[in-house]
mmCIF file of C-alpha atoms and ligand atoms in Angstrom:
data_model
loop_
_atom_site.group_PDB
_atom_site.id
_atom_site.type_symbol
_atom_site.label_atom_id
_atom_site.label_comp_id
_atom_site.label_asym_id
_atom_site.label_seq_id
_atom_site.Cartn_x
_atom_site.Cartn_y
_atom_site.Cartn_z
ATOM 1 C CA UNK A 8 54.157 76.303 54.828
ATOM 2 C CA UNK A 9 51.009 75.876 57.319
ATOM 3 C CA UNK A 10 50.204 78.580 59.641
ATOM 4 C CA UNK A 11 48.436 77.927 62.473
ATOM 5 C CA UNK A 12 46.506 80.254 64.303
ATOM 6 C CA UNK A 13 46.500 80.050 68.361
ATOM 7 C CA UNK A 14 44.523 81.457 70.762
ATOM 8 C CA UNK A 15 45.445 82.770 74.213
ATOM 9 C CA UNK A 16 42.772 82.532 77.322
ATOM 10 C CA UNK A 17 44.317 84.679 80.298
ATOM 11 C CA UNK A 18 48.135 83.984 78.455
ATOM 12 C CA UNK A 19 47.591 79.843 77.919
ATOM 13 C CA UNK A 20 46.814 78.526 74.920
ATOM 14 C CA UNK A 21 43.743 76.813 74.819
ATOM 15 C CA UNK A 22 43.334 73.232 74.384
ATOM 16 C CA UNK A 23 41.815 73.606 71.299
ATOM 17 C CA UNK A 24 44.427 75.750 69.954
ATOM 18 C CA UNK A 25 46.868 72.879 70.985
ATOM 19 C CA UNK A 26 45.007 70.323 68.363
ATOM 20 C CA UNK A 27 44.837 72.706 65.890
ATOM 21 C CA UNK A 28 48.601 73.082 65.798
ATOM 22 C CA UNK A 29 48.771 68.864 66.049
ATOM 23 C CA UNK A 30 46.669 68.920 62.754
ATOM 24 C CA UNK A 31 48.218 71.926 61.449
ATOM 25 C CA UNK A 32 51.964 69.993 61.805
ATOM 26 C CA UNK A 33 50.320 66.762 60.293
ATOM 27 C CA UNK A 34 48.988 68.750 56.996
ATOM 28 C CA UNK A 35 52.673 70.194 56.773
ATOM 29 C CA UNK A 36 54.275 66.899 57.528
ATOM 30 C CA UNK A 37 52.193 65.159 54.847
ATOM 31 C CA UNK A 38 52.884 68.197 52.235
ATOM 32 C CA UNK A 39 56.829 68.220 53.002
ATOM 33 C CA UNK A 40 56.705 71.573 54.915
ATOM 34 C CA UNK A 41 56.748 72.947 57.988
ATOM 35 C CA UNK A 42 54.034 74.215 60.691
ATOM 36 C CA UNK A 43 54.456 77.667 62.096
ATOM 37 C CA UNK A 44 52.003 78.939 64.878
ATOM 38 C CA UNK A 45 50.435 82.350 65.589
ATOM 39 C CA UNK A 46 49.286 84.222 68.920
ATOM 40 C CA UNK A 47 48.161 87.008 69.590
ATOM 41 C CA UNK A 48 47.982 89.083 72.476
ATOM 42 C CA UNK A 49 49.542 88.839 76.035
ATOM 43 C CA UNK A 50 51.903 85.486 76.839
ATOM 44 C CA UNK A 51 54.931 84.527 77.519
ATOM 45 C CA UNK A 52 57.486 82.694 75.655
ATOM 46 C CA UNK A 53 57.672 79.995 77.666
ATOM 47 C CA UNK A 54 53.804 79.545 77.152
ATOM 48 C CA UNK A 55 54.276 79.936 73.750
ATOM 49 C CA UNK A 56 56.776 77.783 73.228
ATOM 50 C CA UNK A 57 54.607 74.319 74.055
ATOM 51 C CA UNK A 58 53.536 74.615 70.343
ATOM 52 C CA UNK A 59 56.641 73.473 70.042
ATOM 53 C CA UNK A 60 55.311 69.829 71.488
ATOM 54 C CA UNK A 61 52.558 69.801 68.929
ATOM 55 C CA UNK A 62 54.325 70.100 66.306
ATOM 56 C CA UNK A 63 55.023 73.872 65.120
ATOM 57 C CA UNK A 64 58.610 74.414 64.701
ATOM 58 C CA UNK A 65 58.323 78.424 65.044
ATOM 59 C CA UNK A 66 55.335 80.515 67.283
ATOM 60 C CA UNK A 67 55.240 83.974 65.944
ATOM 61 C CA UNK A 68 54.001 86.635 68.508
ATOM 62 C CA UNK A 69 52.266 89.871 67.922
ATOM 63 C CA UNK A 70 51.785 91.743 71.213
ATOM 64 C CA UNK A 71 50.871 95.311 70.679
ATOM 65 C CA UNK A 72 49.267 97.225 73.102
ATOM 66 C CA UNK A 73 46.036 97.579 71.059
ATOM 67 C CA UNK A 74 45.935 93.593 70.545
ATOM 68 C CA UNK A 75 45.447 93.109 73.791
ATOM 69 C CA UNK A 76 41.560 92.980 73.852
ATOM 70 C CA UNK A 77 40.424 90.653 71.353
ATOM 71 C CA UNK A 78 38.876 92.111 67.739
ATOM 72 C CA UNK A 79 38.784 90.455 65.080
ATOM 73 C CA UNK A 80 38.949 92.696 62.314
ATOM 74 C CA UNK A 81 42.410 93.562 63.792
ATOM 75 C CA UNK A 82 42.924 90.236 64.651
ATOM 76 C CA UNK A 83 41.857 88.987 60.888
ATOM 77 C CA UNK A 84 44.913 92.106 59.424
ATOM 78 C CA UNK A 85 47.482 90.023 61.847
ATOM 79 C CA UNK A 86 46.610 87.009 60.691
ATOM 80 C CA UNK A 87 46.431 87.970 56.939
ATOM 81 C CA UNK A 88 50.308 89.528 57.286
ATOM 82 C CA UNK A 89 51.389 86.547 58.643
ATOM 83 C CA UNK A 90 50.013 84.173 56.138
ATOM 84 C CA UNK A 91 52.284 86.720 53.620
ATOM 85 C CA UNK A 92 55.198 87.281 55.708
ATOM 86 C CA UNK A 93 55.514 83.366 55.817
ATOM 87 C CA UNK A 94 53.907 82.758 52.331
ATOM 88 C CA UNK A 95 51.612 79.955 54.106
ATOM 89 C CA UNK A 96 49.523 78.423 52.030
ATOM 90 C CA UNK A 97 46.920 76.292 54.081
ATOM 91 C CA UNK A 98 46.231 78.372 57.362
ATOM 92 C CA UNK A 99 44.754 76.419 60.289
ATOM 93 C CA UNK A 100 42.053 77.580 62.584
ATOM 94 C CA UNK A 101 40.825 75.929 65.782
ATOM 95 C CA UNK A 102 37.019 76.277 66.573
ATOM 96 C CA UNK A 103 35.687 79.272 68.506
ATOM 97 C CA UNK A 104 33.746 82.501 68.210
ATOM 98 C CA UNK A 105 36.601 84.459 67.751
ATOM 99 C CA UNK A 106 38.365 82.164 64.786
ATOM 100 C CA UNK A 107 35.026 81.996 62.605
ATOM 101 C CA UNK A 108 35.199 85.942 63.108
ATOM 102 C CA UNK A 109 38.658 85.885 62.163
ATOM 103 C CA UNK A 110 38.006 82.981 58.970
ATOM 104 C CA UNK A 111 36.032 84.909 56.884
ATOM 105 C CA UNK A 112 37.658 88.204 57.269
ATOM 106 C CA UNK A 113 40.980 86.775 56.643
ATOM 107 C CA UNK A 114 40.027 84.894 53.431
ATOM 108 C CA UNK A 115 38.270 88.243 52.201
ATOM 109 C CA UNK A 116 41.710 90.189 52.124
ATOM 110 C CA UNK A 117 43.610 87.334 50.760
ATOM 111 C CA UNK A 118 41.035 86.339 48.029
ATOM 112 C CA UNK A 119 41.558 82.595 49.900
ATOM 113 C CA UNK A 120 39.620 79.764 50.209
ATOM 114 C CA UNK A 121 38.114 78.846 53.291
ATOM 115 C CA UNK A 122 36.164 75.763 54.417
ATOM 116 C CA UNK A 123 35.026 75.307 58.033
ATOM 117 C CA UNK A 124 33.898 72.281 59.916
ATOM 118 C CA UNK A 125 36.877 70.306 58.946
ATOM 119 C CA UNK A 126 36.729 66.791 60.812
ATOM 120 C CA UNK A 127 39.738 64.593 58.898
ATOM 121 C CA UNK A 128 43.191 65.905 57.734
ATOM 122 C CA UNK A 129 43.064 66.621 54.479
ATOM 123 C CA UNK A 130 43.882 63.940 51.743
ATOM 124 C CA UNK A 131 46.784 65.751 49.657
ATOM 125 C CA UNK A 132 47.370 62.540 47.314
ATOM 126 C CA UNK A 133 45.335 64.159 44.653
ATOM 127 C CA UNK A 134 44.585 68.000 44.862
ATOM 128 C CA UNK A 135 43.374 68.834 48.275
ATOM 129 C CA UNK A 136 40.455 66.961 49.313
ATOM 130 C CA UNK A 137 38.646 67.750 53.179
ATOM 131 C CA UNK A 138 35.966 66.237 54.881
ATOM 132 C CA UNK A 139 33.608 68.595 56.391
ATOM 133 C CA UNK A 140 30.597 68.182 58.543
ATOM 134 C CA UNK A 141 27.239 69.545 57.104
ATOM 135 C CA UNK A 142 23.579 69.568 58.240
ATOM 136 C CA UNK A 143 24.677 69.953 62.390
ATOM 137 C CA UNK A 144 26.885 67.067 61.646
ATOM 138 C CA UNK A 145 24.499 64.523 60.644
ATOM 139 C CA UNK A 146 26.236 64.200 56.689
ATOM 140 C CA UNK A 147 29.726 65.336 55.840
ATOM 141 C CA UNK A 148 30.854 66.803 52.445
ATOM 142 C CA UNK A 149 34.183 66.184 50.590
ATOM 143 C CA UNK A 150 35.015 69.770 49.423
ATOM 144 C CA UNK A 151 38.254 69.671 46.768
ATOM 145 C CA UNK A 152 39.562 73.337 47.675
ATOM 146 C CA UNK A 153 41.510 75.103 45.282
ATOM 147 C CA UNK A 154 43.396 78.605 45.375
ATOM 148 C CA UNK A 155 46.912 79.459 46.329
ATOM 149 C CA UNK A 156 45.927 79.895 50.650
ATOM 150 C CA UNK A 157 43.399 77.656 51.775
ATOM 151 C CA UNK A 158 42.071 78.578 55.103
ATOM 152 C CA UNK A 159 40.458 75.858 57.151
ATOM 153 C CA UNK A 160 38.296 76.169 60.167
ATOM 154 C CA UNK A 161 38.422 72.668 61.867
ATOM 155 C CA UNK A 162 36.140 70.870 64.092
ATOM 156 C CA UNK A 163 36.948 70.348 68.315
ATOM 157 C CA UNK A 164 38.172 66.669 68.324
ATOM 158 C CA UNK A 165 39.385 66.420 64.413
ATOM 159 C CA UNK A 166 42.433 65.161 65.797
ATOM 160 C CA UNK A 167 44.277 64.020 69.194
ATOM 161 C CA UNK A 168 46.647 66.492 70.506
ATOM 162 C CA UNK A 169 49.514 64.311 71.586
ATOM 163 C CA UNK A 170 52.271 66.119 73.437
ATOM 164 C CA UNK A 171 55.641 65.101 72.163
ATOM 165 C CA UNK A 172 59.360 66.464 72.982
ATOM 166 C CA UNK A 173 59.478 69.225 69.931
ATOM 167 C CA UNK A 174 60.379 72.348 70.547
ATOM 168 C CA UNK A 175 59.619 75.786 68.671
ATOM 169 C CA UNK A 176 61.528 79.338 68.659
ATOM 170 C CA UNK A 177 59.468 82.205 69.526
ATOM 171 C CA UNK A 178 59.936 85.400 67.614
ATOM 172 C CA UNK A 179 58.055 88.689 67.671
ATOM 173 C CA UNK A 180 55.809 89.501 65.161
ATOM 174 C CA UNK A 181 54.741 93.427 64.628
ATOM 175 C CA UNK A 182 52.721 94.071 61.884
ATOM 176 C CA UNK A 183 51.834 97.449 60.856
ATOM 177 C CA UNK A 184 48.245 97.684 61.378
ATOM 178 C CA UNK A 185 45.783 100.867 60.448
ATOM 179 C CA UNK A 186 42.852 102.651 61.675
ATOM 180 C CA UNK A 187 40.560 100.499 59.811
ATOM 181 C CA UNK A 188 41.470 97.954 61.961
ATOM 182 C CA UNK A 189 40.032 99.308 64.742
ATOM 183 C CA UNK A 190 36.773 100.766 63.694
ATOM 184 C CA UNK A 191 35.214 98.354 66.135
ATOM 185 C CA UNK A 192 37.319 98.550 69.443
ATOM 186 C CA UNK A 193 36.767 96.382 72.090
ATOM 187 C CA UNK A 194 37.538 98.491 75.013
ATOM 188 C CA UNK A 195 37.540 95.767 77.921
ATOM 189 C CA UNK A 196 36.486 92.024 78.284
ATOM 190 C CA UNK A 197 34.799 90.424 81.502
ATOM 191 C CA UNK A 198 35.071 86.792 82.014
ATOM 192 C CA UNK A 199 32.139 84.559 83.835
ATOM 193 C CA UNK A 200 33.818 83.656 87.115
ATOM 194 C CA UNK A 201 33.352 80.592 89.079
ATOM 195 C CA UNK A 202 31.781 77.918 86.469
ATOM 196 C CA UNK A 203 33.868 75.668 83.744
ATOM 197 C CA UNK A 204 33.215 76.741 80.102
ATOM 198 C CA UNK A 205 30.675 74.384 78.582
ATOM 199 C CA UNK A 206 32.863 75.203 75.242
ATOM 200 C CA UNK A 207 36.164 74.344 76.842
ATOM 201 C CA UNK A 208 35.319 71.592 79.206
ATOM 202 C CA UNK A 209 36.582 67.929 78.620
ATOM 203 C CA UNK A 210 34.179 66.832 80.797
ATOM 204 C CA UNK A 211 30.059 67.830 81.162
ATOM 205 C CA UNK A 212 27.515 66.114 82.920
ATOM 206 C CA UNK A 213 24.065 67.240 81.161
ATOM 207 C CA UNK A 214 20.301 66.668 82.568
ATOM 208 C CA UNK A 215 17.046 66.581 80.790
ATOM 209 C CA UNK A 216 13.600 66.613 81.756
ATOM 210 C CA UNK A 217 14.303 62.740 83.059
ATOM 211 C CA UNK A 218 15.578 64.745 86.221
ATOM 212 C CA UNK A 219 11.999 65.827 87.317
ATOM 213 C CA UNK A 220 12.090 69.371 88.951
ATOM 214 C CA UNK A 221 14.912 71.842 89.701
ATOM 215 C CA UNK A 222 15.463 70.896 93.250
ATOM 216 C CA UNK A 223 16.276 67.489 91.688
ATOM 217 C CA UNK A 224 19.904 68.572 90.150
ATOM 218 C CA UNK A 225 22.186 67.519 93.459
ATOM 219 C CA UNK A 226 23.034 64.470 92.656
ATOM 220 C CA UNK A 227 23.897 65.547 89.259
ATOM 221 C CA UNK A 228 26.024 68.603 90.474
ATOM 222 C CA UNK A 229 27.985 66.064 92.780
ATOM 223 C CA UNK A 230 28.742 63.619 89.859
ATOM 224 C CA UNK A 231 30.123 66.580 88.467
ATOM 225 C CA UNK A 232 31.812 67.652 90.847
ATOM 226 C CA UNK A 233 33.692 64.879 91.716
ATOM 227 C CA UNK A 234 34.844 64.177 88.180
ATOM 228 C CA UNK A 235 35.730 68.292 87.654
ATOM 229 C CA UNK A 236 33.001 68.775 85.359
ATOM 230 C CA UNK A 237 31.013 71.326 84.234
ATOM 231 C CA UNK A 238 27.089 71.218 83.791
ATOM 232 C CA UNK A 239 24.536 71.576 80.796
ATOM 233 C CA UNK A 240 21.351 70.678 80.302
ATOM 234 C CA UNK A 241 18.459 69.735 77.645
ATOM 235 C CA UNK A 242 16.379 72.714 76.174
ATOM 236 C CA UNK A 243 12.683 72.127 77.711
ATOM 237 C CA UNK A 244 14.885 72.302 81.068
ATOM 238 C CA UNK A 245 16.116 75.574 80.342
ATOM 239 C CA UNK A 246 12.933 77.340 79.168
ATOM 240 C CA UNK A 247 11.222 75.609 82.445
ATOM 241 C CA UNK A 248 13.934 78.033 84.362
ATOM 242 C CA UNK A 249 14.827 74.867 85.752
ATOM 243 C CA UNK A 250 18.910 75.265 85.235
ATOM 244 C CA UNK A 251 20.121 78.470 83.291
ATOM 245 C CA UNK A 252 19.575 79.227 79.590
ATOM 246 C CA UNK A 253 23.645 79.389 79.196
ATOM 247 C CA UNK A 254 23.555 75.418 79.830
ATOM 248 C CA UNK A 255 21.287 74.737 77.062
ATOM 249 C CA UNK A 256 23.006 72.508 74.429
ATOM 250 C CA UNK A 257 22.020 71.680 71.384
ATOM 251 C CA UNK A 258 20.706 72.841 68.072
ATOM 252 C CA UNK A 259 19.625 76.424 69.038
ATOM 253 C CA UNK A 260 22.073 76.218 72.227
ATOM 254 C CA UNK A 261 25.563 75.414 72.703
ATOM 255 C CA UNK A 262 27.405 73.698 71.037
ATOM 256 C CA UNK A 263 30.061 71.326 72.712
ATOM 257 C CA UNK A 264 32.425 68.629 72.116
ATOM 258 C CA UNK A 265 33.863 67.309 75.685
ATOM 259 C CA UNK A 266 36.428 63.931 75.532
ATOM 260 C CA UNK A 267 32.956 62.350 77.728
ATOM 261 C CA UNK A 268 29.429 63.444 77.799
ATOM 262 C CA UNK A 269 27.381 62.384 80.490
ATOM 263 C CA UNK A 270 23.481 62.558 79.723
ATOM 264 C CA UNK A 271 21.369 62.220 82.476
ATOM 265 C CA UNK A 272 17.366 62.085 81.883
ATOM 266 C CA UNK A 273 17.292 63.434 78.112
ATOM 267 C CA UNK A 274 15.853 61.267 75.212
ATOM 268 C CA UNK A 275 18.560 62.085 72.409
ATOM 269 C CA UNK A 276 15.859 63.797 70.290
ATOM 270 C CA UNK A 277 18.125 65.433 66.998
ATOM 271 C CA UNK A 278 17.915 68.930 68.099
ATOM 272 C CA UNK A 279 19.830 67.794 71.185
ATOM 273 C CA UNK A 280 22.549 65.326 69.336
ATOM 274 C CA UNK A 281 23.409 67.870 66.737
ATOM 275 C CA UNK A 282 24.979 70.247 69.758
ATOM 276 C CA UNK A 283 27.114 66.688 71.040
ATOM 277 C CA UNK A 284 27.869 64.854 68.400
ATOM 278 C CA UNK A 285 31.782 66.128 68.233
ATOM 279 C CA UNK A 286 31.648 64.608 71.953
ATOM 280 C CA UNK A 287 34.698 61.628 72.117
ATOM 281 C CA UNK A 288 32.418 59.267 73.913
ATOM 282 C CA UNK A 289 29.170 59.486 74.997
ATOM 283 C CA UNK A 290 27.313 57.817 78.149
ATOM 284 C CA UNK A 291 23.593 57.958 78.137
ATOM 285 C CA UNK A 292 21.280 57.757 81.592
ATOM 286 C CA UNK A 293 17.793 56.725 80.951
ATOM 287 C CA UNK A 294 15.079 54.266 82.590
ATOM 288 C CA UNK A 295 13.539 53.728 78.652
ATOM 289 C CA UNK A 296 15.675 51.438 77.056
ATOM 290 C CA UNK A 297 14.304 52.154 73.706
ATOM 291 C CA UNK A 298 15.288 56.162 74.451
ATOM 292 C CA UNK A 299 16.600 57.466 71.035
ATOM 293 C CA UNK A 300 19.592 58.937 72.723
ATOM 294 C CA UNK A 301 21.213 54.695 73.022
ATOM 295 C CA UNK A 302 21.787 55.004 69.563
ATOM 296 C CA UNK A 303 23.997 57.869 69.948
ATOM 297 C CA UNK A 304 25.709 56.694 72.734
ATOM 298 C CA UNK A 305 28.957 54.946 72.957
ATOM 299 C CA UNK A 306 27.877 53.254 76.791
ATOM 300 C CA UNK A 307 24.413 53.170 77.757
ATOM 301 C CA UNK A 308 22.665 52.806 81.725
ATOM 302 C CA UNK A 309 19.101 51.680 81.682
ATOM 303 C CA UNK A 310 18.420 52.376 84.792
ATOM 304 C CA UNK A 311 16.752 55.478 87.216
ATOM 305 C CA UNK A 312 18.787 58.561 87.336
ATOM 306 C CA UNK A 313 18.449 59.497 90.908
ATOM 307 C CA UNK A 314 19.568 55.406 91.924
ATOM 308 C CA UNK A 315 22.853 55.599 89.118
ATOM 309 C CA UNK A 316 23.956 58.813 89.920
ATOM 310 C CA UNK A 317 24.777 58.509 93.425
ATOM 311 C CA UNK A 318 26.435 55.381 92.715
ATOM 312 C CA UNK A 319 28.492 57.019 90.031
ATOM 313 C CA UNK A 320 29.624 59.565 91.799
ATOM 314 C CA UNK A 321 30.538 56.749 94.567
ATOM 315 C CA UNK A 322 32.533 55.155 91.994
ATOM 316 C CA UNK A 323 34.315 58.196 90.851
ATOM 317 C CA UNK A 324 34.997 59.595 94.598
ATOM 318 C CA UNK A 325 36.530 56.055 95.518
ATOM 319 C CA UNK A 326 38.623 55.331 92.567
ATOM 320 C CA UNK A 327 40.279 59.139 93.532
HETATM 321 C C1 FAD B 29 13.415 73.927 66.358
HETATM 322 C C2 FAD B 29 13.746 73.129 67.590
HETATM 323 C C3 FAD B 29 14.977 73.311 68.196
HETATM 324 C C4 FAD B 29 15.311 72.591 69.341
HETATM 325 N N1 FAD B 29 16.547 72.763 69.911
HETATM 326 C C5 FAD B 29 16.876 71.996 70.977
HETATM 327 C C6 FAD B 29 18.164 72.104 71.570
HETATM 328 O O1 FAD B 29 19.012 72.898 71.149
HETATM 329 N N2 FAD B 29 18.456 71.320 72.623
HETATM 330 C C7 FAD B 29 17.560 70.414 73.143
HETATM 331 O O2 FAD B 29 17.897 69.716 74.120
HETATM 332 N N3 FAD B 29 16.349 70.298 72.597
HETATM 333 C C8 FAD B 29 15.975 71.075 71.551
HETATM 334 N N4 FAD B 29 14.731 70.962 71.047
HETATM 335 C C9 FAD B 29 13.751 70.122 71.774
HETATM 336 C C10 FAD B 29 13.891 68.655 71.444
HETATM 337 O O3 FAD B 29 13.147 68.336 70.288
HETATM 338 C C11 FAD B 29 13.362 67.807 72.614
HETATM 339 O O4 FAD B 29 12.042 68.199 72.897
HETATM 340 C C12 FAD B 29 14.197 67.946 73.893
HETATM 341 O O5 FAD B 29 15.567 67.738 73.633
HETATM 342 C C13 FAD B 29 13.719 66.933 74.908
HETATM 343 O O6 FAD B 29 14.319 67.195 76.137
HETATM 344 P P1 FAD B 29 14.487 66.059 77.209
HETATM 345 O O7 FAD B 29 15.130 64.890 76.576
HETATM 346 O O8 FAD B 29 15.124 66.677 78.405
HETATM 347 O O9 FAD B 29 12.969 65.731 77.647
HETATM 348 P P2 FAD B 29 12.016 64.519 77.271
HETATM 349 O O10 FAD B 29 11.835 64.378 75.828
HETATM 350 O O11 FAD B 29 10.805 64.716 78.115
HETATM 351 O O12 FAD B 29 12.815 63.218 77.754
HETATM 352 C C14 FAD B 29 13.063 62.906 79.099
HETATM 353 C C15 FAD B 29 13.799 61.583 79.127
HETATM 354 O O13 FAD B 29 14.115 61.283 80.462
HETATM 355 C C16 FAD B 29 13.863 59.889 80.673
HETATM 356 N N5 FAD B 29 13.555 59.730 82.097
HETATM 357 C C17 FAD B 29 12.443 60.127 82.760
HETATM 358 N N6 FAD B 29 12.566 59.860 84.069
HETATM 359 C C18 FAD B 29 13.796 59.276 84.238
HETATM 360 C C19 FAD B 29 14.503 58.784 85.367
HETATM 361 N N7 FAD B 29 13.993 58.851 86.614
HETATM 362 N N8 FAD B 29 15.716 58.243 85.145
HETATM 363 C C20 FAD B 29 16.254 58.145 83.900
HETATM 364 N N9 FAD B 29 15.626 58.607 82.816
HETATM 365 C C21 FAD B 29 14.414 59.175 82.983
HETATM 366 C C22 FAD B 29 12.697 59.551 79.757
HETATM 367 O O14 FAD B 29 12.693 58.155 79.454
HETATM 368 C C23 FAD B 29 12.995 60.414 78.555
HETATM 369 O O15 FAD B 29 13.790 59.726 77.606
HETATM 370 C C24 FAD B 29 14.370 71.680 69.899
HETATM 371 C C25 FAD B 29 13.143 71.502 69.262
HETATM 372 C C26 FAD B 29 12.817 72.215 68.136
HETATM 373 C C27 FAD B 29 11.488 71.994 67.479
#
């Protein structure tokens, strides 16, 4: 049996939570078994019950009071009673803060193995074989993982979450849970208001020093805007206090892996790819042709920012 852990924002699953149940169903399809989902925390069943679509057949529930803030040493105890309750033995987990929390502590009190970083399904012909990506994805490692639970921790984008017409019962899960659990308590959470998530967003329009000053960004912010996306930005742009230090991507920033990736200005040194290479495709702005960031890119525009992105966002507003 796969488990497959899900995670709530504000009662929805989150989109990433969505492909880890699609690859979660395709590991149990190609083992012969079935794909059972996890949340945790407030939602309700109707919410719950689009795992159904991707593939899980059953969405267990655990809803206690003191779940309601995330924490995941709790979380981790949840999780770990599941994977018995169910007797899973490969236990999926989408990429996030909270999940690599979760990972470790989970495969600690089930003596499991865990690999993160998954990019492929796994190949179950012989043993079970997974891809993962090393080195801020520039090499990946075939890692034969053995033990009776194998936890893995898979990468945003592994897999397309296609919605299809399944659908999956809903049952309450209660757990008895102890003090330990709660050593840590998280005693209220407060969201940022008012921007997309860089984390969450499928689409991100970035700038680099290639934008010139920080009362150069318009043009950039209306691109954005007229496609719904959110903004990031190279490093040297950040430390100049030209755009916020929680819109840095990259190596030592965020991470991200939108479905497009819009770079405006920025050369594509490493540092910068290794925090977008998970991104589905990638369009590069830059007046150098020979920029390095071309060779990451999946369409390039040689050409000015501040004449392209105007027309862009021209382009985008009339094909609305
Ligand atoms: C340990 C370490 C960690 C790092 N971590 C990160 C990180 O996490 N993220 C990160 O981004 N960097 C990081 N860096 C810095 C990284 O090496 C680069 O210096 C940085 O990414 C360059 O930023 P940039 O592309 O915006 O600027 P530049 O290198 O100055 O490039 C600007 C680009 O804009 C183009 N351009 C200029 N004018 C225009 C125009 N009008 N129209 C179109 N194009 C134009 C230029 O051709 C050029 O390619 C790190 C460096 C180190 C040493």
């Amino acid at each position: 049996m796969v488990l497959i852990f899900v995670e709530l924002d504000n009662g929805s699953i989150k989109k990433t939570s969505l492909e880890a149940v699609a690859y979660g169903a395709a590991v149990a399809k190609a083992s012969g078994t079935t794909a059972t989902a996890l949340a945790i925390g407030t939602a309700d069943a109707t919410e719950l019950a689009k795992a159904g679509a991707y593939g899980a057949t059953k969405v267990l529930h655990a809803n206690a009071a003191e779940l309601a803030n995330e924490n995941a040493m709790a979380y981790a105890s949840v999780l770990a009673a599941a994977v018995k309750n169910e007797n899973a033995e490969v236990v999926i987990l989408p990429k996030s803060g909270l999940c690599d929390a979760m990972g470790a502590r989970t495969a600690a009190k089930l003596g499991a193995s865990i690999v993160s970083g998954v990019t492929e399904l796994p190949d179950v012909s012989n043993g079970f074989k997974v891809t993962r990506s090393i080195y801020t994805g520039k090499a990946f490692a075939t890692v034969d993982v053995k033990g009776s639970v194998k936890i893995l921790g898979i990468k945003k984008n592994a897999i397309e979450a296609v919605e299809g017409t399944g659908s999956a019962t809903v049952e309450a899960f209660t757990p008895a849970l102890n003090n330990g659990d709660f050593v840590a308590k998280v005693t209220g959470q407060e969201k940022a208001s008012g921007e997309l998530s860089l984390t969450e967003a499928d689409i991100i329009v970035s700038g680099g020093r290639g934008m010139k000053g920080p009362d150069n960004w318009q043009p950039l912010l209306d691109l954005a805007s007229a496609l719904g996306a959110a903004t990031g930005c190279s490093k040297p742009v950040s430390d100049l206090d030209w755009r916020p230090h929680h819109e840095h991507i990259g190596q030592t920033g965020i991470k991200v892996a939108p479905n497009l990736y819009i770079a405006c200005g920025i050369s594509g040194a490493i540092q910068h790819l290794a925090g977008v290479n998970s991104s589905k495709v990638i369009v590069a702005i830059n007046k150098d042709p020979e920029a390095p960031f071309f060779k990451a890119a999946d369409y390039g525009i040689v050409g000015d920012v501040f004449d392209i992105l105007p027309r862009l966002t021209k382009a985008v507003k009339d094909a609305k």
